[in-house]
PDB file of C-alpha atoms in Angstrom:
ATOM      1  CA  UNK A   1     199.803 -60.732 -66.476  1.00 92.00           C
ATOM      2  CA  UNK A   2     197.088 -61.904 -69.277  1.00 94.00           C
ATOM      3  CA  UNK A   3     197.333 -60.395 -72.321  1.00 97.00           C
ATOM      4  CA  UNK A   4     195.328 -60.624 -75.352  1.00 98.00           C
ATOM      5  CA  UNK A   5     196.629 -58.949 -78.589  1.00 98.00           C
ATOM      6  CA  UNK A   6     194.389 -59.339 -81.843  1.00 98.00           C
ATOM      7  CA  UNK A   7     195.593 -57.890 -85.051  1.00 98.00           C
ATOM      8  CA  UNK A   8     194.442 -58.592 -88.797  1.00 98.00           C
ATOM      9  CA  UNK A   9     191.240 -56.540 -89.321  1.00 95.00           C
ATOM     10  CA  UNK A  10     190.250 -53.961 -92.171  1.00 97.00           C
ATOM     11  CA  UNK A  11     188.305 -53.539 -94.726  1.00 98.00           C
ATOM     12  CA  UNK A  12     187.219 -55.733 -97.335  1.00 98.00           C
ATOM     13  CA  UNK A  13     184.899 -56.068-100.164  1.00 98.00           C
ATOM     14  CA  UNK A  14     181.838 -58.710 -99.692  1.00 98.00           C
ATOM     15  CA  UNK A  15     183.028 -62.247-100.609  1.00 98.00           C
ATOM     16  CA  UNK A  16     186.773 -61.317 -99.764  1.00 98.00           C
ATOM     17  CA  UNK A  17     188.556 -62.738 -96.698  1.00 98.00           C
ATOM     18  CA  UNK A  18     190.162 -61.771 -93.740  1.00 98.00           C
ATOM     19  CA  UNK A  19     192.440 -63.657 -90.750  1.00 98.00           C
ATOM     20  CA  UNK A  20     192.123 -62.139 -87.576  1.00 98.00           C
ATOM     21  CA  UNK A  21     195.340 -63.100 -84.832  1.00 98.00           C
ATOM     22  CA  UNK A  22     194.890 -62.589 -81.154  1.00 98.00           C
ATOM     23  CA  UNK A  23     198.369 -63.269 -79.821  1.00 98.00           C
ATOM     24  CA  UNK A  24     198.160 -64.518 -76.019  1.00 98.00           C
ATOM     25  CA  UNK A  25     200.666 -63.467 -73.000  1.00 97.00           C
ATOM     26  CA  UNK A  26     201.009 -64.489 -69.393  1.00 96.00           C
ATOM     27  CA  UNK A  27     198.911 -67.803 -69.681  1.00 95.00           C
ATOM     28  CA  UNK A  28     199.016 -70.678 -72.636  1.00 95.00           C
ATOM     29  CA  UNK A  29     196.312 -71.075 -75.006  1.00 95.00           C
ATOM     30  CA  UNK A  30     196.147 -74.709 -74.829  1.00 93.00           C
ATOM     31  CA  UNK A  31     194.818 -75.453 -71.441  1.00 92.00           C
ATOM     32  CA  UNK A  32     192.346 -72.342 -71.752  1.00 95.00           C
ATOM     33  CA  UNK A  33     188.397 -71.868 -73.534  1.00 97.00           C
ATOM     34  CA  UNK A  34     189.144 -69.470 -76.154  1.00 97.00           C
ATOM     35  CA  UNK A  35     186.746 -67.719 -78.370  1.00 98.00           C
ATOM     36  CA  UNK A  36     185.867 -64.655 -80.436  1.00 98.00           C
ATOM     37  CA  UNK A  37     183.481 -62.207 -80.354  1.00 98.00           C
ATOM     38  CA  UNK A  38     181.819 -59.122 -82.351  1.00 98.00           C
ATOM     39  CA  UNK A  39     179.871 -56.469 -81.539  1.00 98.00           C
ATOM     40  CA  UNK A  40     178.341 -53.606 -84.318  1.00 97.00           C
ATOM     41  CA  UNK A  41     177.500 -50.252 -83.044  1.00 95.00           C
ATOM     42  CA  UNK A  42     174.282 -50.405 -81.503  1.00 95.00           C
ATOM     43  CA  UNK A  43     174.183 -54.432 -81.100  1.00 96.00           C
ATOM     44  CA  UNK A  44     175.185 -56.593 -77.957  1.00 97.00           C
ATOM     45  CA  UNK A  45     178.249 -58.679 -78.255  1.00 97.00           C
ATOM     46  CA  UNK A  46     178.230 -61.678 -79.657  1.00 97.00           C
ATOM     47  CA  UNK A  47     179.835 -65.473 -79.619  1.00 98.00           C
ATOM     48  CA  UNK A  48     181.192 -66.421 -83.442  1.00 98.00           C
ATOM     49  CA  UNK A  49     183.180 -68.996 -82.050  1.00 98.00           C
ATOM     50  CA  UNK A  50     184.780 -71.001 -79.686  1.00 98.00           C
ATOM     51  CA  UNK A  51     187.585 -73.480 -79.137  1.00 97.00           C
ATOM     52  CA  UNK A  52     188.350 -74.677 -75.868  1.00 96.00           C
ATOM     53  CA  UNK A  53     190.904 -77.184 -73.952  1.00 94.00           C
ATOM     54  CA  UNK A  54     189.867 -80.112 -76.047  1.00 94.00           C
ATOM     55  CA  UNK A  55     190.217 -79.033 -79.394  1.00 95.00           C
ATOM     56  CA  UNK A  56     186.120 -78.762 -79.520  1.00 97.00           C
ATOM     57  CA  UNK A  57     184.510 -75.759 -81.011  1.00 98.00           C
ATOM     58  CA  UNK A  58     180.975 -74.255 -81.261  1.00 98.00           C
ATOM     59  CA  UNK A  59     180.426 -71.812 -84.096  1.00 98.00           C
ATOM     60  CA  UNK A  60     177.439 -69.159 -84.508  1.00 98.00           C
ATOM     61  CA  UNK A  61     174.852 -70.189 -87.015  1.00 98.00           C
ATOM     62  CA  UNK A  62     174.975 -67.098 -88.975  1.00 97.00           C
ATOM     63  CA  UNK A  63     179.312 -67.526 -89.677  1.00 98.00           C
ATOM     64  CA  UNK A  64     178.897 -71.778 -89.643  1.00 98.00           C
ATOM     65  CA  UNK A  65     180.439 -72.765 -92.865  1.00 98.00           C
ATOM     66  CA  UNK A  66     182.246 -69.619 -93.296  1.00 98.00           C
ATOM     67  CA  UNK A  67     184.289 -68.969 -90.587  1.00 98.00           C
ATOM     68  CA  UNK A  68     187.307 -71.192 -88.948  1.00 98.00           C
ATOM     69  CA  UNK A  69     188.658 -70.584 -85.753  1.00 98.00           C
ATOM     70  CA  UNK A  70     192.137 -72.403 -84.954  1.00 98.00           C
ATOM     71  CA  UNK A  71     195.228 -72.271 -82.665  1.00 96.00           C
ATOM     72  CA  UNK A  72     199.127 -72.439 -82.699  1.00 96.00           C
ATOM     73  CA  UNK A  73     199.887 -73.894 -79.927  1.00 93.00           C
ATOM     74  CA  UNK A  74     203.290 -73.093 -79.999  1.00 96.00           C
ATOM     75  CA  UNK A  75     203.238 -69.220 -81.043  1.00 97.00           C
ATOM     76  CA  UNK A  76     200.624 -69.039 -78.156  1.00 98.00           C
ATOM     77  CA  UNK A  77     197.945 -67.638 -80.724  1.00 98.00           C
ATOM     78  CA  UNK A  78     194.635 -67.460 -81.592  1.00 98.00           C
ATOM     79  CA  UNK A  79     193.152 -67.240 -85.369  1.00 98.00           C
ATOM     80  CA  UNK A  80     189.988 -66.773 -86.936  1.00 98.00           C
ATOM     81  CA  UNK A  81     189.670 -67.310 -90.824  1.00 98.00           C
ATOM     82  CA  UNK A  82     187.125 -65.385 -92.213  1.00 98.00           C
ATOM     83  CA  UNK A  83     185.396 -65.933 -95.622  1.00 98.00           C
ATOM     84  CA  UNK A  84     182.787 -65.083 -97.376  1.00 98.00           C
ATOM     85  CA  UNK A  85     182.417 -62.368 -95.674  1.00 98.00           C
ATOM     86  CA  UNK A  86     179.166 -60.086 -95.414  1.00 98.00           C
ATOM     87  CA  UNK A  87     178.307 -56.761 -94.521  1.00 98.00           C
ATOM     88  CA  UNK A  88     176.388 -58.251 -91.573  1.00 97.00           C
ATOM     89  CA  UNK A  89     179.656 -59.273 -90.306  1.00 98.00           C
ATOM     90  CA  UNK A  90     181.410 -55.506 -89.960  1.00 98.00           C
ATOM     91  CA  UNK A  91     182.052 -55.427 -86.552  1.00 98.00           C
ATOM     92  CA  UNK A  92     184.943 -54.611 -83.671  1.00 98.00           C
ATOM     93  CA  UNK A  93     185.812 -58.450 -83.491  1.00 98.00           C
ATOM     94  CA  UNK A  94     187.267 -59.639 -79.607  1.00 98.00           C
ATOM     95  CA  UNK A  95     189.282 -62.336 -78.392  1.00 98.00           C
ATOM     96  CA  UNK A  96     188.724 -63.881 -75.193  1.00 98.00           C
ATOM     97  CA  UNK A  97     190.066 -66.065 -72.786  1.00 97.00           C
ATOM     98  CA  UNK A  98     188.754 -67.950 -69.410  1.00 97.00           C
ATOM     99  CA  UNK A  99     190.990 -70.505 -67.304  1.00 94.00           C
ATOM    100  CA  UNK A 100     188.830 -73.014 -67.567  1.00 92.00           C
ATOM    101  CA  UNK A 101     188.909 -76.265 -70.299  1.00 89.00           C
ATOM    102  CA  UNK A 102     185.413 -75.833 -71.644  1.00 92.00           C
ATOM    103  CA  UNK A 103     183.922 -73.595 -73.489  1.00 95.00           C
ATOM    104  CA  UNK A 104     180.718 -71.297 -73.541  1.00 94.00           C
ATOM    105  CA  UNK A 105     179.650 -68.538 -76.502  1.00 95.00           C
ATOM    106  CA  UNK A 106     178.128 -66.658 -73.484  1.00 95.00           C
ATOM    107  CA  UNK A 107     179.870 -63.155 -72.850  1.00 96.00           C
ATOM    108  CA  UNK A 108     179.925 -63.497 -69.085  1.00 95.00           C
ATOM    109  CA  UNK A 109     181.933 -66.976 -69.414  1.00 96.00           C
ATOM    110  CA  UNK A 110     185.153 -64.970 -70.099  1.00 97.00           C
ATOM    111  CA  UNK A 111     187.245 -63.207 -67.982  1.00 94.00           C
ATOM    112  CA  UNK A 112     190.117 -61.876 -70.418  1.00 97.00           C
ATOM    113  CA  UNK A 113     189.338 -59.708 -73.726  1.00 98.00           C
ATOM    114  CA  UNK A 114     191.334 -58.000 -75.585  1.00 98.00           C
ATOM    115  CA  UNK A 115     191.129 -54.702 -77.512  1.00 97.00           C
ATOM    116  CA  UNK A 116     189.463 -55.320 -80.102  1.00 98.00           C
ATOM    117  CA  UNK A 117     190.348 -55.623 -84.368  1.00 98.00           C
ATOM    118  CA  UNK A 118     187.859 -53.191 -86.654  1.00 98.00           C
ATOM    119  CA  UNK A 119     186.607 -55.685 -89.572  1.00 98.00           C
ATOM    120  CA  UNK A 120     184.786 -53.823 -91.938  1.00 98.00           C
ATOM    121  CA  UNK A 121     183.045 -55.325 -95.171  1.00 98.00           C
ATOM    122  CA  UNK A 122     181.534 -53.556 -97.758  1.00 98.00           C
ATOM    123  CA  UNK A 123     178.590 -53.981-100.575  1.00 94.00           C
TER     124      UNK A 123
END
């Protein structure tokens, strides 16, 4: 059974940083397009970032510079480095998973999510 465990969020003060962990069951991380996703009240969600098979990843303008996504292979977990950070970036931040090597920052690519990690940032 797929799994997808994040962990890490709270709150922070603008310019502080945060690492977000999605810890992965029932499948390994290295053969699979991984990525992470936010979504504020009111707003659709959105790709920050994505890693796939390859080692390749695609990052949203708005968190380019700012944000790092990487993987431990071997603890079978996902992490996103946060810094920087913004007010614009409080959101419920998502992992996500689809069995496939490449990648897309398109919602519908995925097929696996987990619960979601509350990151908020304050002025």
């Amino acid at each position: 059974q797929v799994q997808l465990m994040e962990s890490g969020g709270g709150s922070v003060q603008a310019g502080g940083s945060v690492r977000l962990s999605c810890a992965a069951s029932g499948f390994t991380i290295s053969n699979y397009c991984m990525g992470w996703f936010r979504q504020a009240p009111g707003n659709e969600r959105e790709g920050v970032v994505t890693i796939d098979a390859f080692g390749r990843t695609d990052y949203a303008a708005s968190v380019k510079g700012r944000f790092t996504i990487s993987k431990d292979n071997a603890k079978n977990t996902l992490y996103l480095q946060m810094t920087s950070l913004k007010p614009e970036d409080s959101a419920m931040y998502y992992c996500a998973a689809r069995d496939i090597d490449t990648c897309s920052r398109s919602r519908s690519w995925y097929n696996y999510w987990g619960q979601g990690t509350q990151v908020t940032v304050s002025s």
